[in-house]
Tab-separated table of C-alpha atoms in Angstrom:
chain	number	residue	atom	x	y	z
A	1	MET	CA	-7.553	-2.077	10.748
A	2	TYR	CA	-8.427	1.516	11.564
A	3	ILE	CA	-11.601	2.453	13.423
A	4	ARG	CA	-14.308	3.854	11.166
A	5	LYS	CA	-15.031	7.559	11.642
A	6	PRO	CA	-17.479	9.840	9.804
A	7	TYR	CA	-14.940	12.127	8.147
A	8	ILE	CA	-15.362	13.274	4.551
A	9	PHE	CA	-12.640	14.147	2.049
A	10	VAL	CA	-13.608	15.599	-1.327
A	11	ALA	CA	-11.159	15.251	-4.208
A	12	LYS	CA	-11.377	16.394	-7.804
A	13	LYS	CA	-12.349	13.880	-10.448
A	14	THR	CA	-9.585	12.499	-12.597
A	15	SER	CA	-9.533	11.831	-16.305
A	16	ILE	CA	-10.506	8.525	-17.850
A	17	LEU	CA	-7.831	5.854	-17.670
A	18	LEU	CA	-5.335	6.071	-20.491
A	19	PRO	CA	-4.800	2.927	-22.545
A	20	MET	CA	-2.686	0.347	-20.828
A	21	PHE	CA	-0.222	0.301	-23.711
A	22	LEU	CA	1.440	3.338	-22.107
A	23	PHE	CA	3.613	0.952	-20.149
A	24	ILE	CA	4.581	-2.696	-19.807
A	25	ILE	CA	4.302	-4.171	-16.336
A	26	LEU	CA	6.422	-7.057	-15.136
A	27	SER	CA	5.030	-10.560	-15.183
A	28	TYR	CA	6.260	-12.667	-12.284
A	29	GLY	CA	6.868	-16.356	-11.824
A	30	VAL	CA	8.061	-17.988	-8.645
A	31	VAL	CA	11.080	-20.241	-9.049
A	32	ALA	CA	13.038	-21.192	-5.937
A	33	ASN	CA	11.453	-18.228	-4.129
A	34	GLU	CA	12.819	-15.803	-6.736
A	35	TYR	CA	10.733	-13.655	-9.055
A	36	GLN	CA	11.584	-14.066	-12.700
A	37	PRO	CA	10.996	-10.872	-14.711
A	38	ALA	CA	9.493	-11.658	-18.099
A	39	GLU	CA	9.546	-8.210	-19.682
A	40	PRO	CA	10.962	-4.734	-19.009
A	41	VAL	CA	8.730	-2.254	-17.245
A	42	LEU	CA	8.361	1.419	-18.101
A	43	SER	CA	8.438	2.649	-14.523
A	44	TYR	CA	9.271	6.254	-15.344
A	45	SER	CA	5.779	7.158	-14.134
A	46	LEU	CA	7.146	6.984	-10.564
A	47	ALA	CA	10.171	9.225	-11.135
A	48	ASN	CA	10.357	11.946	-8.462
A	49	GLN	CA	6.920	11.091	-7.090
A	50	LEU	CA	6.738	11.617	-3.322
A	51	ILE	CA	5.066	8.544	-1.867
A	52	VAL	CA	4.285	8.115	1.827
A	53	ILE	CA	4.154	4.537	3.130
A	54	ASP	CA	2.303	4.027	6.395
A	55	PRO	CA	3.099	0.694	8.104
A	56	GLY	CA	-0.039	0.182	10.179
A	57	HIS	CA	0.022	0.215	13.990
A	58	GLY	CA	3.279	-0.005	15.984
A	59	GLY	CA	4.566	0.583	19.495
A	60	PHE	CA	1.807	0.196	22.072
A	61	ASP	CA	-0.627	-0.850	19.338
A	62	PRO	CA	0.022	-4.369	17.961
A	63	GLY	CA	-2.996	-4.383	15.671
A	64	ALA	CA	-4.365	-7.843	14.903
A	65	TRP	CA	-2.430	-10.895	16.036
A	66	ARG	CA	-2.354	-14.669	15.840
A	67	GLY	CA	-0.151	-16.384	18.402
A	68	GLU	CA	3.202	-14.635	18.183
A	69	LEU	CA	2.381	-13.030	14.826
A	70	MET	CA	1.519	-9.360	15.206
A	71	GLU	CA	0.141	-7.058	12.554
A	72	LYS	CA	2.541	-4.243	13.410
A	73	ASN	CA	5.571	-6.412	12.565
A	74	ILE	CA	4.162	-7.816	9.334
A	75	THR	CA	3.087	-4.409	8.057
A	76	LEU	CA	6.529	-2.969	8.751
A	77	SER	CA	8.285	-5.813	6.950
A	78	ILE	CA	6.085	-5.539	3.852
A	79	SER	CA	6.369	-1.747	3.888
A	80	LYS	CA	10.161	-1.906	3.841
A	81	LYS	CA	10.043	-4.221	0.832
A	82	LEU	CA	7.583	-1.902	-0.894
A	83	GLN	CA	9.891	1.023	-0.139
A	84	GLN	CA	12.726	-0.759	-1.925
A	85	HIS	CA	10.683	-1.424	-5.064
A	86	LEU	CA	9.403	2.147	-5.241
A	87	SER	CA	12.811	3.702	-4.574
A	88	GLN	CA	14.485	1.590	-7.243
A	89	ALA	CA	11.896	2.869	-9.713
A	90	GLY	CA	12.810	6.482	-8.940
A	91	ALA	CA	10.167	7.445	-6.394
A	92	ILE	CA	10.959	9.541	-3.333
A	93	VAL	CA	9.661	7.408	-0.462
A	94	VAL	CA	8.911	8.480	3.103
A	95	MET	CA	8.232	5.785	5.705
A	96	LEU	CA	6.073	7.027	8.573
A	97	ARG	CA	7.817	4.545	10.836
A	98	GLU	CA	10.861	2.333	10.333
A	99	GLU	CA	10.803	0.629	13.713
A	100	ASP	CA	8.338	-0.626	16.309
A	101	LYS	CA	6.869	2.646	17.524
A	102	ASP	CA	3.748	4.756	17.247
A	103	LEU	CA	3.620	8.390	16.171
A	104	ALA	CA	1.783	9.847	19.160
A	105	GLY	CA	5.044	11.078	20.687
A	106	GLU	CA	7.121	9.850	23.592
A	107	GLN	CA	5.885	12.633	25.862
A	108	PHE	CA	2.203	11.897	25.263
A	109	LYS	CA	0.174	11.124	28.364
A	110	GLY	CA	-3.411	9.940	28.232
A	111	SER	CA	-5.664	6.966	27.629
A	112	LEU	CA	-4.812	4.329	25.034
A	113	LYS	CA	-7.827	5.462	23.023
A	114	GLU	CA	-6.569	9.046	22.975
A	115	ARG	CA	-3.035	7.902	22.162
A	116	LYS	CA	-4.429	5.957	19.205
A	117	ARG	CA	-6.283	9.034	18.023
A	118	GLN	CA	-3.120	11.122	18.262
A	119	ASP	CA	-1.158	8.422	16.435
A	120	LEU	CA	-3.559	8.452	13.481
A	121	LYS	CA	-3.646	12.240	13.409
A	122	ALA	CA	0.153	12.412	13.364
A	123	ARG	CA	0.286	10.087	10.345
A	124	VAL	CA	-2.209	12.153	8.398
A	125	ASP	CA	-0.621	15.454	9.414
A	126	GLU	CA	2.826	14.324	8.269
A	127	ALA	CA	1.591	13.178	4.866
A	128	ASN	CA	-0.296	16.440	4.363
A	129	ARG	CA	2.678	18.505	5.556
A	130	LEU	CA	4.918	16.789	3.025
A	131	LYS	CA	2.326	17.361	0.283
A	132	ALA	CA	2.843	13.777	-0.799
A	133	ASP	CA	1.672	12.631	-4.203
A	134	LEU	CA	0.387	9.290	-2.901
A	135	TYR	CA	-0.349	7.665	0.462
A	136	ILE	CA	-0.238	3.889	0.950
A	137	SER	CA	-1.191	2.358	4.293
A	138	ILE	CA	-0.361	-1.316	4.860
A	139	HIS	CA	-2.447	-3.456	7.235
A	140	THR	CA	-3.483	-7.026	7.899
A	141	ASN	CA	-7.075	-8.061	8.448
A	142	ALA	CA	-8.702	-10.345	11.029
A	143	ASP	CA	-12.130	-11.779	11.721
A	144	PRO	CA	-13.654	-13.954	14.467
A	145	SER	CA	-14.260	-16.595	11.798
A	146	PRO	CA	-11.160	-18.310	10.344
A	147	ARG	CA	-12.877	-18.861	6.984
A	148	TRP	CA	-12.189	-15.434	5.488
A	149	PHE	CA	-9.031	-14.772	3.494
A	150	GLY	CA	-7.646	-12.593	0.724
A	151	ALA	CA	-5.954	-9.216	0.311
A	152	GLN	CA	-8.210	-6.219	-0.293
A	153	THR	CA	-7.704	-2.529	-1.009
A	154	PHE	CA	-9.852	0.262	0.459
A	155	TYR	CA	-10.336	3.849	-0.690
A	156	ASN	CA	-12.342	6.979	0.070
A	157	ALA	CA	-15.491	6.832	-2.053
A	158	ARG	CA	-15.383	10.607	-2.556
A	159	SER	CA	-11.930	10.522	-4.162
A	160	GLU	CA	-12.010	9.313	-7.765
A	161	GLU	CA	-8.201	9.217	-7.908
A	162	SER	CA	-8.081	7.019	-4.813
A	163	LYS	CA	-10.677	4.705	-6.335
A	164	ILE	CA	-8.628	4.285	-9.512
A	165	MET	CA	-5.426	3.639	-7.549
A	166	ALA	CA	-7.193	1.108	-5.312
A	167	GLU	CA	-8.538	-0.742	-8.341
A	168	CYS	CA	-5.085	-0.813	-9.950
A	169	VAL	CA	-3.520	-2.177	-6.755
A	170	GLN	CA	-6.290	-4.723	-6.254
A	171	ASP	CA	-5.969	-5.952	-9.839
A	172	GLU	CA	-2.271	-6.642	-9.273
A	173	LEU	CA	-2.860	-8.316	-5.909
A	174	THR	CA	-5.305	-10.626	-7.664
A	175	ARG	CA	-2.991	-11.285	-10.600
A	176	ILE	CA	0.269	-11.769	-8.717
A	177	LEU	CA	-0.870	-13.426	-5.487
A	178	GLY	CA	-3.397	-15.663	-7.194
A	179	ASN	CA	-5.302	-16.302	-3.957
A	180	THR	CA	-7.809	-13.471	-3.718
A	181	LYS	CA	-10.914	-12.601	-5.708
A	182	ARG	CA	-11.763	-9.587	-3.614
A	183	LYS	CA	-12.462	-6.227	-5.230
A	184	ALA	CA	-11.338	-2.737	-4.268
A	185	LYS	CA	-13.885	-1.365	-1.834
A	186	PRO	CA	-14.854	2.073	-0.498
A	187	GLY	CA	-14.442	2.560	3.229
A	188	SER	CA	-14.711	5.349	5.785
A	189	TYR	CA	-11.418	5.393	7.685
A	190	TYR	CA	-9.701	8.387	9.235
A	191	ILE	CA	-6.427	8.200	7.314
A	192	ILE	CA	-7.942	7.921	3.844
A	193	ASP	CA	-10.654	10.455	4.627
A	194	LYS	CA	-8.327	13.157	5.969
A	195	THR	CA	-5.289	12.850	3.694
A	196	LYS	CA	-5.216	15.392	0.858
A	197	MET	CA	-3.793	13.124	-1.833
A	198	PRO	CA	-4.854	9.844	-3.451
A	199	ALA	CA	-4.721	7.313	-0.616
A	200	VAL	CA	-5.411	3.628	-0.107
A	201	ILE	CA	-5.404	1.115	2.714
A	202	VAL	CA	-4.112	-2.284	1.619
A	203	GLU	CA	-5.268	-5.117	3.867
A	204	VAL	CA	-2.709	-7.712	2.781
A	205	GLY	CA	-4.559	-10.744	4.176
A	206	PHE	CA	-6.224	-12.263	7.235
A	207	LEU	CA	-4.170	-13.259	10.264
A	208	SER	CA	-7.265	-15.117	11.439
A	209	HIS	CA	-6.940	-17.533	8.501
A	210	PRO	CA	-4.344	-20.226	9.407
A	211	THR	CA	-2.909	-20.700	5.912
A	212	GLU	CA	-2.801	-17.012	5.067
A	213	ALA	CA	-1.215	-16.197	8.420
A	214	LYS	CA	1.672	-18.553	7.600
A	215	LEU	CA	2.092	-16.926	4.202
A	216	LEU	CA	2.140	-13.441	5.703
A	217	ASN	CA	4.984	-14.493	7.991
A	218	ASP	CA	7.058	-15.706	5.013
A	219	PRO	CA	9.575	-13.083	3.745
A	220	ALA	CA	9.263	-14.370	0.157
A	221	TYR	CA	5.483	-13.984	0.237
A	222	GLN	CA	5.819	-10.576	1.869
A	223	ASN	CA	7.975	-9.480	-1.058
A	224	LYS	CA	5.383	-10.851	-3.461
A	225	VAL	CA	2.731	-8.732	-1.746
A	226	ALA	CA	4.992	-5.676	-1.810
A	227	TYR	CA	5.675	-6.144	-5.495
A	228	ALA	CA	1.960	-6.482	-6.261
A	229	VAL	CA	1.284	-3.157	-4.529
A	230	PHE	CA	4.223	-1.568	-6.364
A	231	SER	CA	2.960	-2.921	-9.688
A	232	GLY	CA	-0.480	-1.476	-9.040
A	233	VAL	CA	0.986	1.924	-8.207
A	234	VAL	CA	2.976	1.893	-11.469
A	235	ASN	CA	-0.237	1.123	-13.360
A	236	TYR	CA	-2.059	3.939	-11.591
A	237	GLN	CA	0.653	6.518	-12.171
A	238	ALA	CA	1.005	5.575	-15.833
A	239	SER	CA	-2.745	5.950	-16.276
A	240	GLN	CA	-2.589	9.511	-14.934
A	241	MET	CA	0.178	10.712	-17.248
A	242	GLU	CA	-0.437	12.986	-20.212
A	243	PRO	CA	0.959	11.728	-23.548
A	244	ALA	CA	3.577	14.505	-23.565
A	245	ASP	CA	4.965	13.204	-20.281
A	246	LYS	CA	6.051	9.936	-21.879
A	247	SER	CA	8.974	11.274	-23.883
A	248	ASP	CA	12.626	11.220	-22.791
A	249	LYS	CA	12.027	8.876	-19.865
A	250	LYS	CA	14.318	6.167	-18.582
A	251	ILE	CA	13.293	2.554	-19.043
A	252	VAL	CA	13.947	0.481	-15.928
A	253	THR	CA	14.214	-3.230	-16.657
A	254	GLY	CA	12.821	-6.025	-14.560
A	255	SER	CA	16.297	-7.072	-13.460
A	256	ASP	CA	16.788	-3.575	-12.041
A	257	ILE	CA	13.650	-3.809	-9.921
A	258	ALA	CA	12.934	-7.421	-9.034
A	259	LYS	CA	15.538	-8.446	-6.503
């Protein structure tokens, strides 16, 4: 999880959510670790959208850990699965890292605290340089107490678009994972405060919870998490579209996406 900092990002207010009949989202069942698509999904809302995925931590920074399980590895694995879902739906996806490294730069010299600061700044700077449409940061949570569990999505309280996206993602995490009742929550974190596009941090679960830690290390469950985030992003993008944007769009079926 990123260190809280008192940065403020002001974004314009968005329009009221359009009716959910603008699209049909996939319903998933788990049979022999495979997702069974029930209905086609109108995923044209993602076509040509530039989406930055930020796999949390990396390199010198392992993030949270439990035994041999490290946050940086889990976030990268889930991010790659999310990348696949988004790309198959027509989005242009940029991964801020695709291996175990940080973004501070190989030539950087300084304290670990300063390297961490430079790493976070580099992530934000790259997303802003690309003028991305959306920013999704993947993390795992941890707490001294092993009782806490459940995925949760965070957003900048001053960005209405980020709030709507976080709520859409959280709704799908709740629906698809079936093991969290948490709600989308505002938070003050550097990356979602300084990015200039709708941005969310998705804490996919607690490594400090024994059962959830095992799930987060399971590739099938990781894909389930990735699909839930993808599904939420589809919902968000569809809600932002004007009625005129819905014509002449390709319908992508569940069999095209759920693999």
